[in-house]
Tab-separated table of C-alpha atoms in Angstrom:
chain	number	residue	atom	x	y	z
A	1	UNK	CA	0.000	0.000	0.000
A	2	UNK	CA	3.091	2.658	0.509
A	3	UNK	CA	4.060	2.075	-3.160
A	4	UNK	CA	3.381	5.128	-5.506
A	5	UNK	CA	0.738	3.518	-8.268
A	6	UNK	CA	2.108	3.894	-11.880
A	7	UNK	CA	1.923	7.532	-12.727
A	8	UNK	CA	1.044	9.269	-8.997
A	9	UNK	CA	3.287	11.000	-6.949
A	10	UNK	CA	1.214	9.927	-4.310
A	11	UNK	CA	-1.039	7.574	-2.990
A	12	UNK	CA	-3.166	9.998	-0.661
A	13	UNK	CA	-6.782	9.685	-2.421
A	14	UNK	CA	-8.751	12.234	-0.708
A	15	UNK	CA	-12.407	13.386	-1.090
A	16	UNK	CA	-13.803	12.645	2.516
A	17	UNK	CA	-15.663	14.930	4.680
A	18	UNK	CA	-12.938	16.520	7.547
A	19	UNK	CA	-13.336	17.750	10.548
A	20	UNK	CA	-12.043	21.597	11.336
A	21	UNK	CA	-12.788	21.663	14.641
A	22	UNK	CA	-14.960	20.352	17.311
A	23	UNK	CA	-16.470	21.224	20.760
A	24	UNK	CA	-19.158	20.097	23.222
A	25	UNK	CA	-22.776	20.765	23.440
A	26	UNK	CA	-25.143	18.983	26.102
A	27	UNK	CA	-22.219	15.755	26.344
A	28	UNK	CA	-22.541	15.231	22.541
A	29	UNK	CA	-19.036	16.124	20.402
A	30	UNK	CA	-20.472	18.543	17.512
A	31	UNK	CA	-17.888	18.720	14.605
A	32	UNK	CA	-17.415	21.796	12.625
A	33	UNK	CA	-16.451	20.062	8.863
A	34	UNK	CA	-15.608	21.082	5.729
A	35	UNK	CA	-19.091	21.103	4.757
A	36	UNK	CA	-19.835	23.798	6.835
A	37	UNK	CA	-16.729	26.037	5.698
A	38	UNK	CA	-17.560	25.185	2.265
A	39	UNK	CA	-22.158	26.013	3.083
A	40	UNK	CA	-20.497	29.659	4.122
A	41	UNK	CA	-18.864	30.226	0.981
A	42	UNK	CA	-21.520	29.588	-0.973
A	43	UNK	CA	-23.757	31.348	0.832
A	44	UNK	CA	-21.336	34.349	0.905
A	45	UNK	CA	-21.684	34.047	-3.158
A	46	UNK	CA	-25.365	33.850	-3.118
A	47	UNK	CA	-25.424	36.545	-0.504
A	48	UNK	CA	-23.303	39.253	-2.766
A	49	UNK	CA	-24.764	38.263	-6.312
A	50	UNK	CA	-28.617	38.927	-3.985
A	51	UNK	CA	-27.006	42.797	-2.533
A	52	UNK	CA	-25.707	43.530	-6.336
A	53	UNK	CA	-29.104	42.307	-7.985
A	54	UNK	CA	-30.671	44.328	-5.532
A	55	UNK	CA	-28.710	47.473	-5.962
A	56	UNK	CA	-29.124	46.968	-9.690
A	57	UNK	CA	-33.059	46.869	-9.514
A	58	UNK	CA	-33.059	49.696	-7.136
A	59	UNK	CA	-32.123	51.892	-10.015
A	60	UNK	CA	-33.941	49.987	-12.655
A	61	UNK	CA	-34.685	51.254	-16.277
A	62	UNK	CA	-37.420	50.719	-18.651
A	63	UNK	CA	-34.810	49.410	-20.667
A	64	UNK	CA	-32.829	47.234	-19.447
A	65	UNK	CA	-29.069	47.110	-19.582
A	66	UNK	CA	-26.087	45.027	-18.199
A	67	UNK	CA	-26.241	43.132	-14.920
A	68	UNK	CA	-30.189	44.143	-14.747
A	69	UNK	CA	-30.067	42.326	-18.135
A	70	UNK	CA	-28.735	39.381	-16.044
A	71	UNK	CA	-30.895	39.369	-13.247
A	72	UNK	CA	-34.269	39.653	-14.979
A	73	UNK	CA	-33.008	36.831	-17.218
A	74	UNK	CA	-32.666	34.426	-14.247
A	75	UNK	CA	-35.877	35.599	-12.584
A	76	UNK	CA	-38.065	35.008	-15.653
A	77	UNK	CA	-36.157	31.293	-16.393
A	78	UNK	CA	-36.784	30.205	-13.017
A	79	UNK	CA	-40.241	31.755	-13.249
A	80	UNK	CA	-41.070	30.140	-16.443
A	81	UNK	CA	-39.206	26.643	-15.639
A	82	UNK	CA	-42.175	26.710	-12.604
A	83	UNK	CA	-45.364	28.402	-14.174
A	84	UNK	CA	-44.922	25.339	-16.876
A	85	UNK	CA	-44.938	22.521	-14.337
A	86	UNK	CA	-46.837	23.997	-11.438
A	87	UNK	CA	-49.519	26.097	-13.404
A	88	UNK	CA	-51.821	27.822	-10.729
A	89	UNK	CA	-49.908	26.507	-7.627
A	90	UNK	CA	-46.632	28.647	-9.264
A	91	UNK	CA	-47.603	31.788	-7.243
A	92	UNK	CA	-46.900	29.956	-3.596
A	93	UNK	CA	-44.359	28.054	-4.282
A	94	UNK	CA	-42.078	30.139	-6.614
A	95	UNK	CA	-40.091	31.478	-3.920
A	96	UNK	CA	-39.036	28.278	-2.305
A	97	UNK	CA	-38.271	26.598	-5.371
A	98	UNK	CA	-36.034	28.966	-7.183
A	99	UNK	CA	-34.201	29.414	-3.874
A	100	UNK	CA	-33.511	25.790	-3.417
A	101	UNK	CA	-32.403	25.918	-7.255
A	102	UNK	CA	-29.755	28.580	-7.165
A	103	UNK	CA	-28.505	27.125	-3.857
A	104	UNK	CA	-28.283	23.390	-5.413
A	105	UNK	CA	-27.160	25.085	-8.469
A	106	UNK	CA	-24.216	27.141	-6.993
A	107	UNK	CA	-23.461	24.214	-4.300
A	108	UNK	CA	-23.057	21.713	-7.001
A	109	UNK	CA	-20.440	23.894	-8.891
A	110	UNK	CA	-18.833	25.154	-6.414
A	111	UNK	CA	-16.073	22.227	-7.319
A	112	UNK	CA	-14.914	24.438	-9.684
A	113	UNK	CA	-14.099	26.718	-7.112
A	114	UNK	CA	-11.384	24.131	-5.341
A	115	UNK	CA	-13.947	23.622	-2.603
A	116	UNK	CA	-15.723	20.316	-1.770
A	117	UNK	CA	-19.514	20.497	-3.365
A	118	UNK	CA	-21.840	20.756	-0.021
A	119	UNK	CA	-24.236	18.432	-1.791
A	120	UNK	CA	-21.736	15.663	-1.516
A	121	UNK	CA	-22.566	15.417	2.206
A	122	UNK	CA	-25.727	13.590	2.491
A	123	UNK	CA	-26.627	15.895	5.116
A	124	UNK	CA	-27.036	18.251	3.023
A	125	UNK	CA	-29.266	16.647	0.491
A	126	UNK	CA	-31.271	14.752	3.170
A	127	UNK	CA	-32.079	18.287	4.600
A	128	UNK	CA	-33.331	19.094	1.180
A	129	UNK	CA	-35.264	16.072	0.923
A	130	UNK	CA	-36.758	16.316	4.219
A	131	UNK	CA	-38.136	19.816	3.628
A	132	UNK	CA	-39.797	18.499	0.048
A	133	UNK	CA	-41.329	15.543	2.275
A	134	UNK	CA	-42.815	18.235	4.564
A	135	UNK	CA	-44.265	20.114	1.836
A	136	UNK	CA	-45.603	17.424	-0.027
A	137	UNK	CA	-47.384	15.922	3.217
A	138	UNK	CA	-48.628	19.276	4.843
A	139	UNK	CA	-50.119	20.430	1.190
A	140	UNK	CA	-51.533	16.893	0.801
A	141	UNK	CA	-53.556	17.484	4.250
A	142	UNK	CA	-54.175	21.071	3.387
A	143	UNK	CA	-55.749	20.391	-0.348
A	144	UNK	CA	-57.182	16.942	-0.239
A	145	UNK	CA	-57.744	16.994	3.832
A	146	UNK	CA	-57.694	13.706	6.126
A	147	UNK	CA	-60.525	12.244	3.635
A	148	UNK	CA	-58.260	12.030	0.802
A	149	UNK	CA	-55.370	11.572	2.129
A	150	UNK	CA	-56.842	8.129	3.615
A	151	UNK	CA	-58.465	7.171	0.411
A	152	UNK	CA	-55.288	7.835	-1.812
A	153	UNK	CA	-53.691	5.630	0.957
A	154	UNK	CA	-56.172	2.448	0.371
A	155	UNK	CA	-55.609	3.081	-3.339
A	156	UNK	CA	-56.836	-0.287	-4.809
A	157	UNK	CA	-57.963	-1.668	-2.113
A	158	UNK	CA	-57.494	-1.022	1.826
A	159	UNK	CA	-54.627	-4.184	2.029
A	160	UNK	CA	-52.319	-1.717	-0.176
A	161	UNK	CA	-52.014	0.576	2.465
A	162	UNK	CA	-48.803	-0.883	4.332
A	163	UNK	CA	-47.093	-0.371	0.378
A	164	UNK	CA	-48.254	2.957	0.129
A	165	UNK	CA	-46.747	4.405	3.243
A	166	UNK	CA	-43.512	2.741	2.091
A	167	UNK	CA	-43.596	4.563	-1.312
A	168	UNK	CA	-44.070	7.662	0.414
A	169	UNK	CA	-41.372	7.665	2.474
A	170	UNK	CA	-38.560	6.358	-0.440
A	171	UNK	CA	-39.542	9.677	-1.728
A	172	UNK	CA	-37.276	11.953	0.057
A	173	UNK	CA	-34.625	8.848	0.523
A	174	UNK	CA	-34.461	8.620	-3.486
A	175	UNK	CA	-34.720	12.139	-3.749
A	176	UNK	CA	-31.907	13.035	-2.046
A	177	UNK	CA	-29.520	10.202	-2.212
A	178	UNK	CA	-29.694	10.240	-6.105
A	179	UNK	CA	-28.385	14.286	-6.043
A	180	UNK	CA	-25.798	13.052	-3.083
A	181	UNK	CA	-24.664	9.939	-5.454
A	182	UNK	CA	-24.409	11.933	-8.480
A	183	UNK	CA	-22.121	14.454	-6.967
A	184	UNK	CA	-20.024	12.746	-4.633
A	185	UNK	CA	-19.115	10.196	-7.850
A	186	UNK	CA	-18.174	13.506	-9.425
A	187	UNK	CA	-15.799	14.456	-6.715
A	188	UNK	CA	-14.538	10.984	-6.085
A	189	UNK	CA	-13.719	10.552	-9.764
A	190	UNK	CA	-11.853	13.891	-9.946
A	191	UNK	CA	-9.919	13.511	-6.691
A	192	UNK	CA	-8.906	9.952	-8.322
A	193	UNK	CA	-8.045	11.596	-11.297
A	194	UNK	CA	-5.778	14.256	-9.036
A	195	UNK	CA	-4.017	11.739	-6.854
A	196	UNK	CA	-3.351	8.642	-9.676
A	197	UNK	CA	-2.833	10.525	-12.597
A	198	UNK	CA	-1.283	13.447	-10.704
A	199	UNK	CA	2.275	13.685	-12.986
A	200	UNK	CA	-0.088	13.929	-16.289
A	201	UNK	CA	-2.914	15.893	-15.162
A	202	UNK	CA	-2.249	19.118	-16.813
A	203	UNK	CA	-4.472	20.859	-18.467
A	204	UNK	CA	-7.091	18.586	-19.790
A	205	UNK	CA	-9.112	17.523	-16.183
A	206	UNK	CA	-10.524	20.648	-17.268
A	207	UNK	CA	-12.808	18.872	-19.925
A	208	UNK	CA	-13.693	16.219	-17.156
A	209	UNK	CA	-14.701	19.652	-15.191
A	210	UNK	CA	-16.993	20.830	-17.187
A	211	UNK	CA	-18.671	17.275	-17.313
A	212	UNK	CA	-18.794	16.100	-13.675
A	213	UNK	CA	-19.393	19.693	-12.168
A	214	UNK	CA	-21.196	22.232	-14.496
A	215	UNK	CA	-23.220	19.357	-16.814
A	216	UNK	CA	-23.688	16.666	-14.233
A	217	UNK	CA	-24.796	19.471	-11.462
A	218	UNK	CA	-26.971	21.204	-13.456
A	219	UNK	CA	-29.076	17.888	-14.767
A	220	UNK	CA	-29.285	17.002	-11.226
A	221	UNK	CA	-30.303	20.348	-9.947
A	222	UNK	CA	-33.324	20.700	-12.308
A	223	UNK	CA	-33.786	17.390	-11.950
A	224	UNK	CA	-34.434	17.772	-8.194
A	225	UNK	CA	-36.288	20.801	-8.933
A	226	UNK	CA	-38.281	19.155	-11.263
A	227	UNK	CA	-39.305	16.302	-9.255
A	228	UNK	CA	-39.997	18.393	-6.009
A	229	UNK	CA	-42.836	20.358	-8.024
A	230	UNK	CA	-44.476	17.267	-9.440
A	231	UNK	CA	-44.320	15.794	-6.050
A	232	UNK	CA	-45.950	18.685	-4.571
A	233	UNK	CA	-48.743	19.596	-7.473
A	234	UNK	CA	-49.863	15.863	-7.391
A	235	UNK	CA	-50.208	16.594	-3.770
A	236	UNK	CA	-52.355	19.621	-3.874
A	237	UNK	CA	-54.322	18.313	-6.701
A	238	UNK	CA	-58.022	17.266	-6.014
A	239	UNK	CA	-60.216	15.069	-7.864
B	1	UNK	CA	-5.862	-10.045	13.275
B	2	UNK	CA	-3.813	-9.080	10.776
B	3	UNK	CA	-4.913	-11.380	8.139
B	4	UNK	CA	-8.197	-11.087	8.996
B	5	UNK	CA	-8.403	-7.347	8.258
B	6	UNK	CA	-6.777	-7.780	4.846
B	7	UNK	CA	-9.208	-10.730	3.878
B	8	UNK	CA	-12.225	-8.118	4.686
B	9	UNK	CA	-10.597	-5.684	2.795
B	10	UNK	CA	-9.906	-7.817	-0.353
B	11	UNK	CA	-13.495	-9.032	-0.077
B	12	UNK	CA	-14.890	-5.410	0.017
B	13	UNK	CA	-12.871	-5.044	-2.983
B	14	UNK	CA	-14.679	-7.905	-4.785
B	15	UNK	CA	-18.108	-6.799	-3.485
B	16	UNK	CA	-17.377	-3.485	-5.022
B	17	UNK	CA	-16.277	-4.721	-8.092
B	18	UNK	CA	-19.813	-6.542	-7.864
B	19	UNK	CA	-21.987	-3.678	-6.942
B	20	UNK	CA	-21.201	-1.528	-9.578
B	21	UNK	CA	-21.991	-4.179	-12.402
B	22	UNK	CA	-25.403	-2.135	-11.686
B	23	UNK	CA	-24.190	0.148	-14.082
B	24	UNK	CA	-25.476	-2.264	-16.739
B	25	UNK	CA	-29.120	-1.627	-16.396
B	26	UNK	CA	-29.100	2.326	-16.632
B	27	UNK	CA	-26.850	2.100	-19.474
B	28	UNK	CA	-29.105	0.091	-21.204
B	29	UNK	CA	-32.324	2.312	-19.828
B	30	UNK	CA	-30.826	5.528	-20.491
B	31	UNK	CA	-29.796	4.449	-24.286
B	32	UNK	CA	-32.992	3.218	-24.804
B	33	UNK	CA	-34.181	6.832	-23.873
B	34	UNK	CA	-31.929	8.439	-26.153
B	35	UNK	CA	-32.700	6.298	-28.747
B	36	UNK	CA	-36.384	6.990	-28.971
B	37	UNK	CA	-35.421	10.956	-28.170
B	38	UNK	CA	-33.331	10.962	-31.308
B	39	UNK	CA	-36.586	8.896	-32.916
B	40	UNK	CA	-38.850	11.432	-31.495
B	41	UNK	CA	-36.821	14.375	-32.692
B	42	UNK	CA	-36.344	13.363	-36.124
B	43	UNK	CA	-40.360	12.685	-36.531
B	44	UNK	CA	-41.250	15.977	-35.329
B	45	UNK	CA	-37.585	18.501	-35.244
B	46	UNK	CA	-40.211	21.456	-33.519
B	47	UNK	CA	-40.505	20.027	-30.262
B	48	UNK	CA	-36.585	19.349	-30.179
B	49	UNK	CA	-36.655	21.701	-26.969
B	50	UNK	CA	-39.435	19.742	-25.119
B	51	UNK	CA	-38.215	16.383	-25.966
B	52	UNK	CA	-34.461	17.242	-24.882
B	53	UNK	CA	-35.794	18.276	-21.368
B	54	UNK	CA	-38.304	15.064	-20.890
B	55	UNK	CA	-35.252	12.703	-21.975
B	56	UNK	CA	-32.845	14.181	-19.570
B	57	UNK	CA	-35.507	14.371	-16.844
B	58	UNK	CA	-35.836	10.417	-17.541
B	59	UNK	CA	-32.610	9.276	-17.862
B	60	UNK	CA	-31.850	11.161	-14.305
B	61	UNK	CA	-34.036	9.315	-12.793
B	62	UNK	CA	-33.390	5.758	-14.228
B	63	UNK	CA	-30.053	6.748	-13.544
B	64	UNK	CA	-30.677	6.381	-9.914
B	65	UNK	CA	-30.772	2.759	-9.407
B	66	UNK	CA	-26.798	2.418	-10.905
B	67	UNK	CA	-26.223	5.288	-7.945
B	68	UNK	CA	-27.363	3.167	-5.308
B	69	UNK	CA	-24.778	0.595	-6.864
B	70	UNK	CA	-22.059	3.044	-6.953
B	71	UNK	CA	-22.711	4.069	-3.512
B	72	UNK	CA	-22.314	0.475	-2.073
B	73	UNK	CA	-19.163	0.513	-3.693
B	74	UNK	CA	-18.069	3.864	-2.208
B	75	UNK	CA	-19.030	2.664	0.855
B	76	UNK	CA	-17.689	-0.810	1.176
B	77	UNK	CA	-14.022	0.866	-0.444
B	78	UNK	CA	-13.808	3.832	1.524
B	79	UNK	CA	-15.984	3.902	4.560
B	80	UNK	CA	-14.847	0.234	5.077
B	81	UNK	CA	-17.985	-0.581	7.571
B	82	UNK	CA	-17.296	-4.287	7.838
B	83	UNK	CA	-13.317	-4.363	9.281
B	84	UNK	CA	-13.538	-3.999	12.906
């Protein structure tokens, strides 16, 4: 295991979650990780594109120009992207969904960056997924109330029922594990890439960049978008 | 001990090596997508847009079960839960 393999310098492969620092809270250890660190930075970027965008529509034309170009571009993608899934259900949940889309979307490139994608800590993702599973259920009580709810749980017939609850909860399991999979092979491939291949990797991981981090993480971030707003207009729909 | 450890590791090895022949079923899922996409597309080029967009959305998704294959493998080679 100490021998150098082929072309590396090194055999370190390294893409695991660290620890920075830890301390105690109520007799449990909390560790501050990498994850964190790298949550902050991308909220820092999030936070000073939102104080630009809003000092650029502070002083906004009739015509736009420049980084009010920019911002109104986003606003009506993301606005379109959930008018055409969510139709009259858009207006209250527009908000939630483009913010979990720029974060995802930001979070899953931040590789790019040099820091470790926060999605790849299935924390993270199981946060998201747990908030989608929330919304789903509370709008399913809310639309269809405790009537419908019960009969969409006996769907065939009442014996279904024990299936049905187990198909609702792989919902936000699947959900999030298949955005945690899909980055963390990203990062694992790279760092393999960096640590085995490390005296020809010049120049062209690049390409593989582009792939793993800006096409991979964007599928995956509208595909999460996309699947939270089905999830959540077949819940407030009623027959 | 000793050898015991290494035997767990080498068959962690194997069972990754194993879990990621998983990879076989989206492959074939996700061609078959792209395959009637490019079908699709070629019987009716307007609705290239829509059809690109409903393809990737699909093949995401079928791409999940090959994930959960990947992640055994992650886990068994990395997070090494079965040496004591």
């Amino acid at each position: 295991m100490e021998q150098g393999i082929l072309l590396s310098e090194s055999t370190e492969v390294d893409f695991m979650i660290h620890g920075v620092f830890s301390y105690e809270l109520f007799g449990q250890t909390v560790w501050i990780t990498t994850t964190h660190v790298c949550v902050l930075f991308v909220m820092l970027i999030i936070m000073g594109f939102c104080l630009a965008a809003n000092r650029a529509m502070k002083k906004a034309e009739e015509v736009p120009k420049g980084f009010q170009n920019v911002v109104e571009l986003i606003v009506e993608m993301l606005d379109g992207m959930i008018g055409g899934v969510m139709g009259k259900h858009a207006v209250t949940f527009r908000n939630y969904i483009g913010t979990i889309f720029i974060f995802i979307l930001i979070s899953n490139i931040s590789g790019l960056l040099g820091l470790r994608p926060p999605t790849a800590d299935y924390g993270v993702t199981f946060a998201l997924g747990i908030i989608t599973f929330t919304l789903i259920h509370f709008n399913k009580f809310k639309h269809q109330k405790v009537s419908g709810v019960l009969k969409g749980l006996c769907d065939p017939w009442p014996i279904w029922a024990p299936i049905n609850i187990v198909s609702d909860f792989a919902v936000p399991i699947s959900l999030s594990l298949r955005l945690f999979a899909n980055i963390l092979s990203g990062t694992a491939i790279m760092a393999l890439i960096y640590a085995l291949l490390s005296k020809v990797a010049i120049a062209w991981p690049a390409a593989l960049h582009v792939y793993f981090d800006l096409f991979s993480g964007a599928i995956q971030t509208y595909v999460f978008c996309m699947l939270t707003m089905t999830y959540i207009t077949d819940a407030c729909t009623t027959e | 001990m000793e050898f015991n450890t290494n035997f767990i590791l080498g068959c962690s090895a194997i069972g990754a090596g194993l879990a990621v022949i998983a990879g076989i079923g989206p492959g074939v899922g996700q061609g078959i997508a792209a395959g009637h996409a490019a079908a699709a597309v070629g019987r009716n080029p307007g609705a290239k847009s829509d059809i690109t967009s409903t393809m990737l959305l699909g093949q995401a998704v079928a791409e999940t079960t090959g994930l959960y294959g990947l992640l055994v493998a992650i886990l068994l080679l990395f997070v090494k839960p079965l040496v004591p």
